[in-house]
Short mmCIF file of C-alpha atoms in Angstrom, two decimals:
data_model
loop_
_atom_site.label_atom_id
_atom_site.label_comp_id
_atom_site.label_asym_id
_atom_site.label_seq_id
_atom_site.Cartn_x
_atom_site.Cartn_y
_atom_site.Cartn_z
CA UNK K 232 19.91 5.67 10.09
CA UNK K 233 21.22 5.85 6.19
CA UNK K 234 20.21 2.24 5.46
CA UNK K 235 16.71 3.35 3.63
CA UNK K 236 18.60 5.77 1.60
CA UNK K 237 21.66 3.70 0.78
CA UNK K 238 18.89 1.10 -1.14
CA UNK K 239 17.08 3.69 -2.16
CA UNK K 240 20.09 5.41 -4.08
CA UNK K 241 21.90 1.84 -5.56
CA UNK K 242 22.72 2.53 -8.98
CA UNK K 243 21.13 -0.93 -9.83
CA UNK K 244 17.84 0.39 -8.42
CA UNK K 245 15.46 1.27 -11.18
CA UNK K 246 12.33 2.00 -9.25
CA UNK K 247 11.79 2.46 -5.80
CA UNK K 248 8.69 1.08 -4.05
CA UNK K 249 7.40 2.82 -0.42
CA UNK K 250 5.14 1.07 2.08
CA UNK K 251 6.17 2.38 5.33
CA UNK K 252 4.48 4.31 7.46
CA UNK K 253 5.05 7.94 9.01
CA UNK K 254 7.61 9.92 8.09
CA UNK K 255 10.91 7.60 8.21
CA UNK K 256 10.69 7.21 4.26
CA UNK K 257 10.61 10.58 3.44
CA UNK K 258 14.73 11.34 3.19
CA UNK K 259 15.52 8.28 1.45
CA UNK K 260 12.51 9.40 -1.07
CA UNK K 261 14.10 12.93 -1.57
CA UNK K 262 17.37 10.80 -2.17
CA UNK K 263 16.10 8.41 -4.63
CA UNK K 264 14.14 11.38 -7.02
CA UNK K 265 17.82 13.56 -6.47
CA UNK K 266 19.44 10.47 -8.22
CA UNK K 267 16.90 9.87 -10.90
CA UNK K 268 15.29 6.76 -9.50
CA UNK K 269 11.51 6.52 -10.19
CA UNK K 270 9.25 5.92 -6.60
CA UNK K 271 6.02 4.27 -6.27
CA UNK K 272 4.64 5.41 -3.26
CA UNK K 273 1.98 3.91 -1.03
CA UNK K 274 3.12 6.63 1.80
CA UNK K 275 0.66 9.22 2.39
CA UNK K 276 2.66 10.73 4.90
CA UNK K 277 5.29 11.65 2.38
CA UNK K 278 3.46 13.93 0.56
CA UNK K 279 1.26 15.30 3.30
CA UNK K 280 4.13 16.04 5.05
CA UNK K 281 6.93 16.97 2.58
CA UNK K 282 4.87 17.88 -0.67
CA UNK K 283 6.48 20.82 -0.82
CA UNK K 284 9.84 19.18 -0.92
CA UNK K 285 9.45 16.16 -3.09
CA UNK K 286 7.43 17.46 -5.80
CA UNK K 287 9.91 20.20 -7.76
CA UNK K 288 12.43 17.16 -7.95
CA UNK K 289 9.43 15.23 -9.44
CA UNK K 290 8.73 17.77 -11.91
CA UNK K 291 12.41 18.68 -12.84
CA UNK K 292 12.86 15.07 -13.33
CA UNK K 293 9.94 15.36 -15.80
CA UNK K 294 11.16 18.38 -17.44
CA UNK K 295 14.45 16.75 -18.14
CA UNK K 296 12.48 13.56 -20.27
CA UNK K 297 10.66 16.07 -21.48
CA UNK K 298 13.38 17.90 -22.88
CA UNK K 299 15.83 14.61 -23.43
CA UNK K 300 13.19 13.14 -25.47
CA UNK K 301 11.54 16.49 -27.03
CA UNK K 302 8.28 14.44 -26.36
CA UNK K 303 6.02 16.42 -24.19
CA UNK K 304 4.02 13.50 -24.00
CA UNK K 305 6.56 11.07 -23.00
CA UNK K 306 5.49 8.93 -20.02
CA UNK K 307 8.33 10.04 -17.98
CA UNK K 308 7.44 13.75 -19.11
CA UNK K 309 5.05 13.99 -16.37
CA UNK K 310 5.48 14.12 -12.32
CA UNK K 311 3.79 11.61 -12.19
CA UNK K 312 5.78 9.35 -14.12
CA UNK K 313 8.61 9.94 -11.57
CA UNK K 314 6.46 9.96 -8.57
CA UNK K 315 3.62 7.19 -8.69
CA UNK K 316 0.80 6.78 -6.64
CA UNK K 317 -0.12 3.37 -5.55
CA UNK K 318 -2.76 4.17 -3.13
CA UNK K 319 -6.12 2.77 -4.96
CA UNK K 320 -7.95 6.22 -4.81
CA UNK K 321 -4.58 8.23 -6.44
CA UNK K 322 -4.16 5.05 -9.10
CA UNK K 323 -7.61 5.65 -10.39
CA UNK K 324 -7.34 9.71 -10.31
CA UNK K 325 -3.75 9.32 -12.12
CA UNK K 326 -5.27 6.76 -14.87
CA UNK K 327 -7.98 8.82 -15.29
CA UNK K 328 -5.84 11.77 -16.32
CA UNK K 329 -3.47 10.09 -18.72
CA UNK K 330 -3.79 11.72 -21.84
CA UNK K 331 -5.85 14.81 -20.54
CA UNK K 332 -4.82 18.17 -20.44
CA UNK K 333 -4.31 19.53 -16.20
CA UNK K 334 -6.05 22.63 -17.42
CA UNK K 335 -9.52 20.55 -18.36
CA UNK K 336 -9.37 19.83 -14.75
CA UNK K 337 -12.78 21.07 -13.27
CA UNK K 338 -12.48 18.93 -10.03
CA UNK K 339 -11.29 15.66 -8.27
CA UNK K 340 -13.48 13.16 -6.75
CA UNK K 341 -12.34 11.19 -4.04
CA UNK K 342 -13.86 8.03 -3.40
CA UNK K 343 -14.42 6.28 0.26
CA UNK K 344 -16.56 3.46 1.59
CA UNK K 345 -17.26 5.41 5.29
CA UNK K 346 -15.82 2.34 7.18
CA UNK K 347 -17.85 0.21 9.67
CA UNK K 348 -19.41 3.04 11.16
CA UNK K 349 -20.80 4.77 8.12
CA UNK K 350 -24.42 4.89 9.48
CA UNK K 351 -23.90 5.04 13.18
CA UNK K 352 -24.78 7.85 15.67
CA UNK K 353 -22.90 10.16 17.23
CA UNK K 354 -23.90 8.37 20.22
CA UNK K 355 -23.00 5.12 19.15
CA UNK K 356 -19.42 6.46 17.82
CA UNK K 357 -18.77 7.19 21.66
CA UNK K 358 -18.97 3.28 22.68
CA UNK K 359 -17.12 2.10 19.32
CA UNK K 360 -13.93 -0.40 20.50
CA UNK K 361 -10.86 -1.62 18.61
CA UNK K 362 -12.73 -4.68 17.72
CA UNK K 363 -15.33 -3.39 16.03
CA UNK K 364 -13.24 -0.61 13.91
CA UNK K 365 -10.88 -2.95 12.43
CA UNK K 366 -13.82 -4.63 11.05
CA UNK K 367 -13.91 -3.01 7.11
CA UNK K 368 -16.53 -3.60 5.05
CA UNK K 369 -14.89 -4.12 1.65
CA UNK K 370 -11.05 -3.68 2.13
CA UNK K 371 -8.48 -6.13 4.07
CA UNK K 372 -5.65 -3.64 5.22
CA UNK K 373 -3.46 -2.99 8.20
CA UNK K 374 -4.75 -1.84 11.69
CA UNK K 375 -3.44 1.70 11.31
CA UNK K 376 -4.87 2.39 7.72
CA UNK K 377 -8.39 0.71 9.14
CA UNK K 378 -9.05 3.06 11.82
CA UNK K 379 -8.30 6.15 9.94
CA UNK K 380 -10.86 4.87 7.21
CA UNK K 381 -13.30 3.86 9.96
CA UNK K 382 -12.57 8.35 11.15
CA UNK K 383 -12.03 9.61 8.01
CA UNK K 384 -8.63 10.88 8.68
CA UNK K 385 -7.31 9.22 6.07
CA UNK K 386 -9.74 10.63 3.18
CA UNK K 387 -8.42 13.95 4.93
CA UNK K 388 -4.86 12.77 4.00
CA UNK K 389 -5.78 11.79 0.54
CA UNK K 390 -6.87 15.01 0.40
CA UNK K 391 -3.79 17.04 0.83
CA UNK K 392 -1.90 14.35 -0.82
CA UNK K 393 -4.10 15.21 -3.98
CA UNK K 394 -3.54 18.84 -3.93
CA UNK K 395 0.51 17.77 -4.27
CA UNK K 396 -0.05 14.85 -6.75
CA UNK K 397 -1.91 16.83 -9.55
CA UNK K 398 -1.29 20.64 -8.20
CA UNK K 399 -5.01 21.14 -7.76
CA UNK K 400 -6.09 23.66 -5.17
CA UNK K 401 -7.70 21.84 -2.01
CA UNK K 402 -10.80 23.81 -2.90
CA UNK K 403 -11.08 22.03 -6.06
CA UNK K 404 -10.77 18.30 -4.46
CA UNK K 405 -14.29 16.44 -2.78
CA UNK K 406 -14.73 13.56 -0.84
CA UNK K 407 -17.81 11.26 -1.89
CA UNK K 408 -18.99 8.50 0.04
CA UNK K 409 -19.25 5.50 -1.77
CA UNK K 410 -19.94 2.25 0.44
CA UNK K 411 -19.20 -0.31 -2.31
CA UNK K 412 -15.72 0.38 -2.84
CA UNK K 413 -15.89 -0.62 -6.96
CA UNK K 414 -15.80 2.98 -7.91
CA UNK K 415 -12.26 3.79 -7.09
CA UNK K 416 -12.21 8.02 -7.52
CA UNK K 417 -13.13 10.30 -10.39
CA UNK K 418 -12.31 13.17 -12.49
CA UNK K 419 -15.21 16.28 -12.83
CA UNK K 420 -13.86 17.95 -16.37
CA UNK K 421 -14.61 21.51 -17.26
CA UNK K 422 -17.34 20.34 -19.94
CA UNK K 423 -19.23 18.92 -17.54
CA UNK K 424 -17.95 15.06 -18.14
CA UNK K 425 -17.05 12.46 -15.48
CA UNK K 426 -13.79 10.06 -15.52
CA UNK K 427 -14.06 7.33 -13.12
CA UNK K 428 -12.14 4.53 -12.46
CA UNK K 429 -13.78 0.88 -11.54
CA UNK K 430 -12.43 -1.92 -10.07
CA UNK K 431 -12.32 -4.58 -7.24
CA UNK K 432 -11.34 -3.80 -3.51
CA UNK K 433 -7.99 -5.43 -4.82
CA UNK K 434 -4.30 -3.69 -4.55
CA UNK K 435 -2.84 -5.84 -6.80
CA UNK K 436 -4.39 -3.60 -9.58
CA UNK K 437 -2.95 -0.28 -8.75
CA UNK K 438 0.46 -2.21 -7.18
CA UNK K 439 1.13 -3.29 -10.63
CA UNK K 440 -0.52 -0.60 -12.60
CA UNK K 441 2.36 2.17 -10.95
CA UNK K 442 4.94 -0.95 -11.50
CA UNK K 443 4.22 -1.26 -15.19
CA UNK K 444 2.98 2.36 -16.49
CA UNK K 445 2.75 3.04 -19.01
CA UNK K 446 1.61 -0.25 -20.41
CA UNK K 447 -1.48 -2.59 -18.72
CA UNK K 448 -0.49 -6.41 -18.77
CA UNK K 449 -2.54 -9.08 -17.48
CA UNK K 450 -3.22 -9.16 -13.64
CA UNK K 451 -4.23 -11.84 -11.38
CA UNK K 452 -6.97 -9.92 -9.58
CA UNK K 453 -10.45 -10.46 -10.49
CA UNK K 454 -12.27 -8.01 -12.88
CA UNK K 455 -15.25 -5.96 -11.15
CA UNK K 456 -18.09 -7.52 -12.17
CA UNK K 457 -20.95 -4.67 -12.55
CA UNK K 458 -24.33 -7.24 -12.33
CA UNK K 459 -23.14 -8.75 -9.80
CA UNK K 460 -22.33 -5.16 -8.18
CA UNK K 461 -25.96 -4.27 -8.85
CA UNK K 462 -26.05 -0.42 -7.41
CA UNK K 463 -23.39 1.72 -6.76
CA UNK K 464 -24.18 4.18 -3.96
CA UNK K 465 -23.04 7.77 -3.34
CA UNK K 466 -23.01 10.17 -0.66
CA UNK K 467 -21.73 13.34 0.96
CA UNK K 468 -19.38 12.89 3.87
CA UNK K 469 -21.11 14.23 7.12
CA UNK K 470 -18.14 15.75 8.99
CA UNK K 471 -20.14 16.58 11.94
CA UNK K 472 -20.08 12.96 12.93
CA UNK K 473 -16.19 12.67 11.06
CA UNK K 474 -14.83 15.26 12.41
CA UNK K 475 -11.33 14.03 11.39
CA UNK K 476 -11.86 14.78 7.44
CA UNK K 477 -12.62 18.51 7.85
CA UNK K 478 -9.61 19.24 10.57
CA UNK K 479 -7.54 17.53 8.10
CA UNK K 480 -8.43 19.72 5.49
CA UNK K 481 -8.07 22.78 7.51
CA UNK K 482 -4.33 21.43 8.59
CA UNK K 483 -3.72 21.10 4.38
CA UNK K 484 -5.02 25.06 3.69
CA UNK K 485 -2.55 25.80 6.98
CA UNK K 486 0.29 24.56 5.36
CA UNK K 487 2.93 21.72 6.09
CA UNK K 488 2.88 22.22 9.65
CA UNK K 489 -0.18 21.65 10.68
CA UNK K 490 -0.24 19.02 7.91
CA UNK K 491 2.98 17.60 9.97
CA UNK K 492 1.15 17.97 12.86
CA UNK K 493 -1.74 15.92 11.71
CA UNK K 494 -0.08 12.45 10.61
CA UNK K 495 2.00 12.91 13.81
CA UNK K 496 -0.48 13.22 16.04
CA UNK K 497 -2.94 10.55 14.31
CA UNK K 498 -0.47 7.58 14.14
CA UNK K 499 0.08 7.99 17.97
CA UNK K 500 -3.62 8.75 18.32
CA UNK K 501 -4.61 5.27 16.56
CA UNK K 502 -2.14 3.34 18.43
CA UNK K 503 -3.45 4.42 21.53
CA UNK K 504 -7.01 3.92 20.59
CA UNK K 505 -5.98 0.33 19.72
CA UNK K 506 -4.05 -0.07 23.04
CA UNK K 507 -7.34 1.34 25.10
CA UNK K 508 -5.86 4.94 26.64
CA UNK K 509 -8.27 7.03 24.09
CA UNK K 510 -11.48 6.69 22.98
CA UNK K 511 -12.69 6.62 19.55
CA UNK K 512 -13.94 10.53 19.22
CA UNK K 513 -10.81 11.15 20.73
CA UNK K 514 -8.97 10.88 17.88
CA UNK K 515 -10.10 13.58 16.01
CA UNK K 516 -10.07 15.35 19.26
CA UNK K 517 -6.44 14.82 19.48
CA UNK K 518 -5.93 15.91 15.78
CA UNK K 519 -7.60 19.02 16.23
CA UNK K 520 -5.62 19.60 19.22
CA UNK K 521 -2.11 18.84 17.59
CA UNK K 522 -2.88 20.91 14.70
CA UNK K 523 -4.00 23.94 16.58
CA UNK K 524 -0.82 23.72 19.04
CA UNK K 525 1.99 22.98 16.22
CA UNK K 526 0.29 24.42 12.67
CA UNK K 527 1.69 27.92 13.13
CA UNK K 528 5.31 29.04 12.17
CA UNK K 529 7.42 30.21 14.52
CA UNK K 530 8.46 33.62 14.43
CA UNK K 531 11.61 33.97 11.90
CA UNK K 532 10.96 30.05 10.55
CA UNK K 533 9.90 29.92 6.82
CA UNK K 534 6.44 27.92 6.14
CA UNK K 535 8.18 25.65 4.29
CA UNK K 536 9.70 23.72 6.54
CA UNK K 537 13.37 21.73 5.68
CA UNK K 538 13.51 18.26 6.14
CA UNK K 539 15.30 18.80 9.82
CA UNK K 540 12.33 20.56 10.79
CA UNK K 541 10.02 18.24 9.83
CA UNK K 542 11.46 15.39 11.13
CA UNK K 543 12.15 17.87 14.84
CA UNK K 544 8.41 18.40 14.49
CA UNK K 545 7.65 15.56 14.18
CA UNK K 546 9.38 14.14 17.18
CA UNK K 547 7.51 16.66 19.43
CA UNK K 548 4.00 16.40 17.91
CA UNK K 549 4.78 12.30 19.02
CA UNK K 550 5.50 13.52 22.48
CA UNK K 551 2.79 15.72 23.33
CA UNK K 552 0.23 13.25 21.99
CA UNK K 553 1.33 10.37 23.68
CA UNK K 554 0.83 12.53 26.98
CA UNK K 555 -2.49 14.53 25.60
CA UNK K 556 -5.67 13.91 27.71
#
């Protein structure tokens, strides 16, 4: 059970990279910030989850450089020079903020390409299969991350995982459709200017862009190419039809959790999608559910849940949705 954090904490470990799913990566995450180690982190679940838990050691790391090196603007001055985001929406957010001020901050603009079913009905949405969602327009990724771009759900997560990132209020952060995928995310500044970040549907960029910060060095991947790209589209989200991207919200204003709730119940949700026990509107329909049942505190239990209680939570979130009809 101690493996993940035993790596995680080898004093010959530098920097610590995360690509798991779910929760199982959060403890050896707290352990690798409480002994100094810098984490790239493609685990939205962390953060959704435990934001509240692994973001002061993030910033008291930072405060230490800060003070160590009496260079506010020392790379490792910043959160997020401890704690890196390697998802390609948080990479283009985070580059688009180096060397800005958090208080010029008007608003954040996530980016997402809708999935397959971007223009389908609600009727249509009822018949979807497996087959069909895995089927991404412009990104090659795992089965898990495919169907909760294909609901939405995982723009929701971005979501909450932005408010913990760059402490901006949920109200502050927007989802914006954008089917081409070349237009990564965005930052809206308080005089009325725009930030974006391009690129190619390609991790490699922000893989090696949290692996080298602060410098850029040569990369493999293939530079956008904007003729070729011709138009880049944007829309609102329409979270009547994505239902998933609103409830999520509403689980990140609840508090951790609900937000527990929410990546508990979705990654049992998905896999039973994919394994044919639950339809495709009845995922959101099981996220709703899980964060209704599970987003309150009990009486006498802090909001803030510990680590124990998270990972209690999440055991019994599993349980109810793998039995949920």
């Amino acid at each position: 059970p101690d493996a993940l954090e035993a790596i995680a904490t080898r004093p010959d470990v530098d920097l610590v990279i995360v690509a798991t799913g779910g929760l199982v990566a959060l403890r050896s995450v707290l352990a690798a910030l409480g002994a100094g180690k810098i984490v790239a982190t493609a685990n939205k679940e962390t953060l959704v989850a435990g934001g509240h838990l692994v973001m002061p050691l993030a910033r008291r790391l930072a405060a230490g450089a800060a003070s160590a090196t009496g260079d506010a603007h020392h790379p490792l001055a910043s959160p997020l020079g401890w704690l890196r985001p390697v998802d390609s929406e948080h990479s283009a957010i985070w580059q688009c903020l180096v060397g800005e001020d958090r208080a010029s901050i008007k608003r954040l603009l996530l980016t997402a390409s809708g999935g397959p079913f971007l223009d389908s009905t609600a009727a249509e949405l009822a018949t979807v299969t497996p087959e069909r969602a895995l089927r991404h327009p412009t990104w090659t990724m795992g089965a898990k991350i495919t169907i909760d771009s294909a609901t939405l759900a995982n723009k929701g997560l971005e979501i909450i995982e932005a408010r913990w990132l760059y402490d901006v209020p949920l109200s502050e952060i927007s989802v914006v459709i954008h089917p081409q995928s070349v237009v990564h995310s965005a930052v809206h500044f308080v005089d009325g200017s725009v930030k974006a970040q391009l690129g190619t549907p390609d991790m490699r960029l922000p893989i090696q862009y949290a692996l080298t910060y602060p410098q850029r060095l040569p990369s493999p991947a293939a530079t956008v190419d904007l003729i070729s790209a011709g138009r880049l589209e944007f829309r609102a989200p329409d979270e009547d039809r994505f239902p998933a991207l609103r409830i999520a919200r509403e689980a990140g204003v609840a508090g951790p959790r609900a937000s527990t709730a929410l990546i508990s119940a979705d990654e049992i949700a998905v896999a039973r999608f994919l394994g044919g026990s639950l339809d495709f509107n009845g995922i959101p329909r099981l996220l709703g559910a899980a964060v209704e049942r599970f987003g309150t505190s009990p009486s006498g239990e802090s909001a803030e849940p510990s680590l124990d209680q998270l990972v209690s939570l999440d055991a019994e979130v599993r349980s109810f949705a793998e039995s949920y009809r």
